Amino acid sequence: TEEPLTGENDPRVYAYGRTLYVQMPAMAEAGLMQVFDISGRVVYSRSLPAADLHAVETSLSPGVYVVRLSGRRTQASQRVVVW
């Protein structure tokens, strides 16, 4: 079940320019990151190894995206603005 990110230990995604930073304190397991545009199309996808923090360089155009993080036990999504 996918739930909005609300808790202290939930994964967090934020953008600085075109770099996405993925912080996964409670989800320290390998997983999949998918980025969707506002039309719902997958525009970026990448496997993430088990780690607390990832810096993911992208070539996304400026805009609003939804990032979905999927692990074996956890699935969450968050909206980010790329500039």
Short mmCIF file of N, CA and C in Angstrom, two decimals:
data_model
loop_
_atom_site.label_atom_id
_atom_site.label_comp_id
_atom_site.label_asym_id
_atom_site.label_seq_id
_atom_site.Cartn_x
_atom_site.Cartn_y
_atom_site.Cartn_z
N THR A 1 0.83 -1.18 0.00
CA THR A 1 0.00 0.00 0.00
C THR A 1 0.87 1.24 0.00
N GLU A 2 0.57 2.17 -0.86
CA GLU A 2 1.34 3.40 -0.94
C GLU A 2 0.73 4.45 -0.03
N GLU A 3 1.58 5.09 0.76
CA GLU A 3 1.12 6.09 1.70
C GLU A 3 1.90 7.37 1.51
N PRO A 4 1.30 8.54 1.82
CA PRO A 4 2.06 9.78 1.73
C PRO A 4 3.14 9.81 2.80
N LEU A 5 4.20 10.56 2.53
CA LEU A 5 5.30 10.66 3.47
C LEU A 5 4.93 11.61 4.60
N THR A 6 4.91 11.11 5.82
CA THR A 6 4.52 11.97 6.94
C THR A 6 5.41 11.80 8.15
N GLY A 7 5.98 10.64 8.36
CA GLY A 7 6.72 10.36 9.59
C GLY A 7 8.18 10.74 9.52
N GLU A 8 8.79 10.79 10.67
CA GLU A 8 10.19 11.15 10.81
C GLU A 8 11.12 10.17 10.11
N ASN A 9 10.77 8.90 10.08
CA ASN A 9 11.61 7.87 9.46
C ASN A 9 11.21 7.53 8.03
N ASP A 10 10.27 8.28 7.47
CA ASP A 10 9.85 8.03 6.09
C ASP A 10 10.92 8.51 5.12
N PRO A 11 10.98 7.91 3.95
CA PRO A 11 11.90 8.40 2.93
C PRO A 11 11.56 9.84 2.56
N ARG A 12 12.57 10.61 2.21
CA ARG A 12 12.40 12.00 1.79
C ARG A 12 13.12 12.21 0.47
N VAL A 13 12.51 13.00 -0.39
CA VAL A 13 13.12 13.33 -1.67
C VAL A 13 13.10 14.84 -1.81
N TYR A 14 14.22 15.41 -2.17
CA TYR A 14 14.25 16.83 -2.47
C TYR A 14 15.20 17.07 -3.62
N ALA A 15 14.99 18.18 -4.32
CA ALA A 15 15.78 18.49 -5.50
C ALA A 15 16.59 19.76 -5.25
N TYR A 16 17.78 19.76 -5.79
CA TYR A 16 18.60 20.96 -5.85
C TYR A 16 19.08 21.03 -7.29
N GLY A 17 18.47 21.93 -8.05
CA GLY A 17 18.71 21.93 -9.48
C GLY A 17 18.14 20.66 -10.08
N ARG A 18 18.96 19.94 -10.83
CA ARG A 18 18.50 18.68 -11.44
C ARG A 18 18.97 17.46 -10.66
N THR A 19 19.56 17.67 -9.51
CA THR A 19 19.99 16.55 -8.67
C THR A 19 18.90 16.23 -7.67
N LEU A 20 18.51 14.97 -7.62
CA LEU A 20 17.53 14.51 -6.64
C LEU A 20 18.27 13.88 -5.48
N TYR A 21 17.93 14.28 -4.28
CA TYR A 21 18.50 13.71 -3.08
C TYR A 21 17.44 12.84 -2.43
N VAL A 22 17.78 11.58 -2.23
CA VAL A 22 16.84 10.61 -1.67
C VAL A 22 17.39 10.16 -0.33
N GLN A 23 16.66 10.47 0.72
CA GLN A 23 17.05 10.09 2.08
C GLN A 23 16.09 8.99 2.53
N MET A 24 16.65 7.83 2.88
CA MET A 24 15.82 6.68 3.21
C MET A 24 16.22 6.08 4.56
N PRO A 25 15.96 6.77 5.67
CA PRO A 25 16.41 6.26 6.96
C PRO A 25 15.76 4.94 7.38
N ALA A 26 14.47 4.79 7.16
CA ALA A 26 13.78 3.57 7.59
C ALA A 26 13.75 2.53 6.48
N MET A 27 14.19 2.91 5.31
CA MET A 27 14.12 2.02 4.16
C MET A 27 15.54 1.71 3.70
N ALA A 28 16.38 1.32 4.63
CA ALA A 28 17.79 1.04 4.32
C ALA A 28 17.90 -0.33 3.64
N GLU A 29 17.15 -0.47 2.57
CA GLU A 29 17.17 -1.68 1.76
C GLU A 29 17.25 -1.24 0.30
N ALA A 30 17.68 -2.11 -0.54
CA ALA A 30 17.71 -1.79 -1.97
C ALA A 30 16.29 -1.57 -2.46
N GLY A 31 16.15 -0.70 -3.43
CA GLY A 31 14.82 -0.41 -3.93
C GLY A 31 14.87 0.20 -5.31
N LEU A 32 13.74 0.69 -5.75
CA LEU A 32 13.59 1.27 -7.07
C LEU A 32 13.06 2.69 -6.91
N MET A 33 13.65 3.62 -7.65
CA MET A 33 13.16 4.99 -7.69
C MET A 33 12.62 5.23 -9.10
N GLN A 34 11.38 5.69 -9.17
CA GLN A 34 10.77 6.05 -10.44
C GLN A 34 10.32 7.51 -10.36
N VAL A 35 10.54 8.25 -11.43
CA VAL A 35 10.13 9.65 -11.50
C VAL A 35 9.07 9.77 -12.58
N PHE A 36 7.94 10.37 -12.22
CA PHE A 36 6.81 10.53 -13.13
C PHE A 36 6.60 12.01 -13.42
N ASP A 37 6.28 12.34 -14.67
CA ASP A 37 5.91 13.72 -14.98
C ASP A 37 4.44 13.93 -14.61
N ILE A 38 3.94 15.14 -14.84
CA ILE A 38 2.57 15.43 -14.41
C ILE A 38 1.52 14.68 -15.23
N SER A 39 1.93 14.09 -16.36
CA SER A 39 1.02 13.28 -17.16
C SER A 39 0.98 11.83 -16.71
N GLY A 40 1.85 11.48 -15.73
CA GLY A 40 1.88 10.12 -15.22
C GLY A 40 2.85 9.20 -15.94
N ARG A 41 3.65 9.75 -16.86
CA ARG A 41 4.63 8.94 -17.58
C ARG A 41 5.92 8.81 -16.77
N VAL A 42 6.50 7.62 -16.81
CA VAL A 42 7.80 7.42 -16.16
C VAL A 42 8.85 8.10 -17.03
N VAL A 43 9.57 9.07 -16.46
CA VAL A 43 10.59 9.80 -17.21
C VAL A 43 12.00 9.47 -16.71
N TYR A 44 12.08 8.75 -15.60
CA TYR A 44 13.38 8.34 -15.07
C TYR A 44 13.15 7.17 -14.13
N SER A 45 14.04 6.20 -14.18
CA SER A 45 13.93 5.04 -13.30
C SER A 45 15.33 4.56 -12.97
N ARG A 46 15.53 4.18 -11.73
CA ARG A 46 16.86 3.73 -11.32
C ARG A 46 16.75 2.85 -10.08
N SER A 47 17.55 1.80 -10.04
CA SER A 47 17.67 0.99 -8.83
C SER A 47 18.56 1.72 -7.84
N LEU A 48 18.20 1.63 -6.58
CA LEU A 48 18.99 2.25 -5.52
C LEU A 48 19.50 1.16 -4.58
N PRO A 49 20.81 1.14 -4.32
CA PRO A 49 21.33 0.17 -3.36
C PRO A 49 20.93 0.58 -1.95
N ALA A 50 21.06 -0.35 -1.02
CA ALA A 50 20.74 -0.05 0.38
C ALA A 50 21.70 1.01 0.89
N ALA A 51 21.17 2.15 1.31
CA ALA A 51 21.95 3.25 1.87
C ALA A 51 20.98 4.28 2.42
N ASP A 52 21.47 5.13 3.31
CA ASP A 52 20.61 6.15 3.91
C ASP A 52 20.38 7.35 3.00
N LEU A 53 21.38 7.72 2.18
CA LEU A 53 21.27 8.92 1.35
C LEU A 53 21.85 8.66 -0.03
N HIS A 54 21.11 9.11 -1.04
CA HIS A 54 21.55 9.00 -2.43
C HIS A 54 21.48 10.38 -3.07
N ALA A 55 22.47 10.72 -3.87
CA ALA A 55 22.43 11.90 -4.73
C ALA A 55 22.35 11.38 -6.15
N VAL A 56 21.25 11.67 -6.82
CA VAL A 56 20.98 11.13 -8.14
C VAL A 56 20.99 12.27 -9.16
N GLU A 57 21.99 12.27 -10.02
CA GLU A 57 22.08 13.27 -11.09
C GLU A 57 21.09 12.89 -12.18
N THR A 58 20.28 13.84 -12.62
CA THR A 58 19.31 13.58 -13.68
C THR A 58 19.46 14.63 -14.78
N SER A 59 18.79 14.41 -15.87
CA SER A 59 18.72 15.40 -16.94
C SER A 59 17.28 15.85 -17.13
N LEU A 60 16.52 15.83 -16.04
CA LEU A 60 15.12 16.23 -16.10
C LEU A 60 14.98 17.70 -16.45
N SER A 61 13.96 18.02 -17.20
CA SER A 61 13.64 19.42 -17.49
C SER A 61 13.02 20.04 -16.24
N PRO A 62 13.14 21.36 -16.09
CA PRO A 62 12.50 22.00 -14.95
C PRO A 62 11.00 21.71 -14.94
N GLY A 63 10.46 21.44 -13.77
CA GLY A 63 9.03 21.16 -13.65
C GLY A 63 8.72 20.42 -12.36
N VAL A 64 7.46 19.99 -12.26
CA VAL A 64 6.97 19.27 -11.08
C VAL A 64 6.91 17.79 -11.43
N TYR A 65 7.41 16.96 -10.53
CA TYR A 65 7.46 15.51 -10.73
C TYR A 65 6.99 14.80 -9.47
N VAL A 66 6.61 13.55 -9.63
CA VAL A 66 6.31 12.68 -8.50
C VAL A 66 7.37 11.59 -8.49
N VAL A 67 8.02 11.43 -7.35
CA VAL A 67 9.04 10.40 -7.19
C VAL A 67 8.44 9.28 -6.35
N ARG A 68 8.49 8.07 -6.89
CA ARG A 68 8.00 6.90 -6.16
C ARG A 68 9.19 6.04 -5.77
N LEU A 69 9.25 5.70 -4.49
CA LEU A 69 10.29 4.82 -3.96
C LEU A 69 9.63 3.52 -3.58
N SER A 70 10.16 2.41 -4.10
CA SER A 70 9.59 1.10 -3.84
C SER A 70 10.68 0.18 -3.30
N GLY A 71 10.40 -0.39 -2.16
CA GLY A 71 11.29 -1.39 -1.59
C GLY A 71 10.51 -2.67 -1.37
N ARG A 72 11.16 -3.64 -0.80
CA ARG A 72 10.48 -4.91 -0.53
C ARG A 72 9.34 -4.73 0.46
N ARG A 73 9.54 -3.88 1.46
CA ARG A 73 8.53 -3.69 2.51
C ARG A 73 7.84 -2.34 2.47
N THR A 74 8.37 -1.39 1.71
CA THR A 74 7.88 -0.02 1.76
C THR A 74 7.65 0.53 0.37
N GLN A 75 6.63 1.33 0.24
CA GLN A 75 6.40 2.07 -1.00
C GLN A 75 5.88 3.45 -0.60
N ALA A 76 6.47 4.49 -1.16
CA ALA A 76 6.08 5.84 -0.82
C ALA A 76 6.29 6.73 -2.04
N SER A 77 5.59 7.86 -2.07
CA SER A 77 5.78 8.80 -3.16
C SER A 77 5.79 10.22 -2.61
N GLN A 78 6.44 11.10 -3.37
CA GLN A 78 6.54 12.49 -2.95
C GLN A 78 6.69 13.38 -4.18
N ARG A 79 6.10 14.54 -4.11
CA ARG A 79 6.18 15.51 -5.20
C ARG A 79 7.45 16.35 -5.02
N VAL A 80 8.17 16.61 -6.11
CA VAL A 80 9.36 17.46 -6.07
C VAL A 80 9.32 18.44 -7.23
N VAL A 81 10.00 19.56 -7.05
CA VAL A 81 10.12 20.57 -8.09
C VAL A 81 11.58 20.61 -8.53
N VAL A 82 11.80 20.38 -9.82
CA VAL A 82 13.14 20.43 -10.40
C VAL A 82 13.27 21.79 -11.08
N TRP A 83 14.38 22.46 -10.86
CA TRP A 83 14.58 23.77 -11.47
C TRP A 83 15.89 23.86 -12.18
#
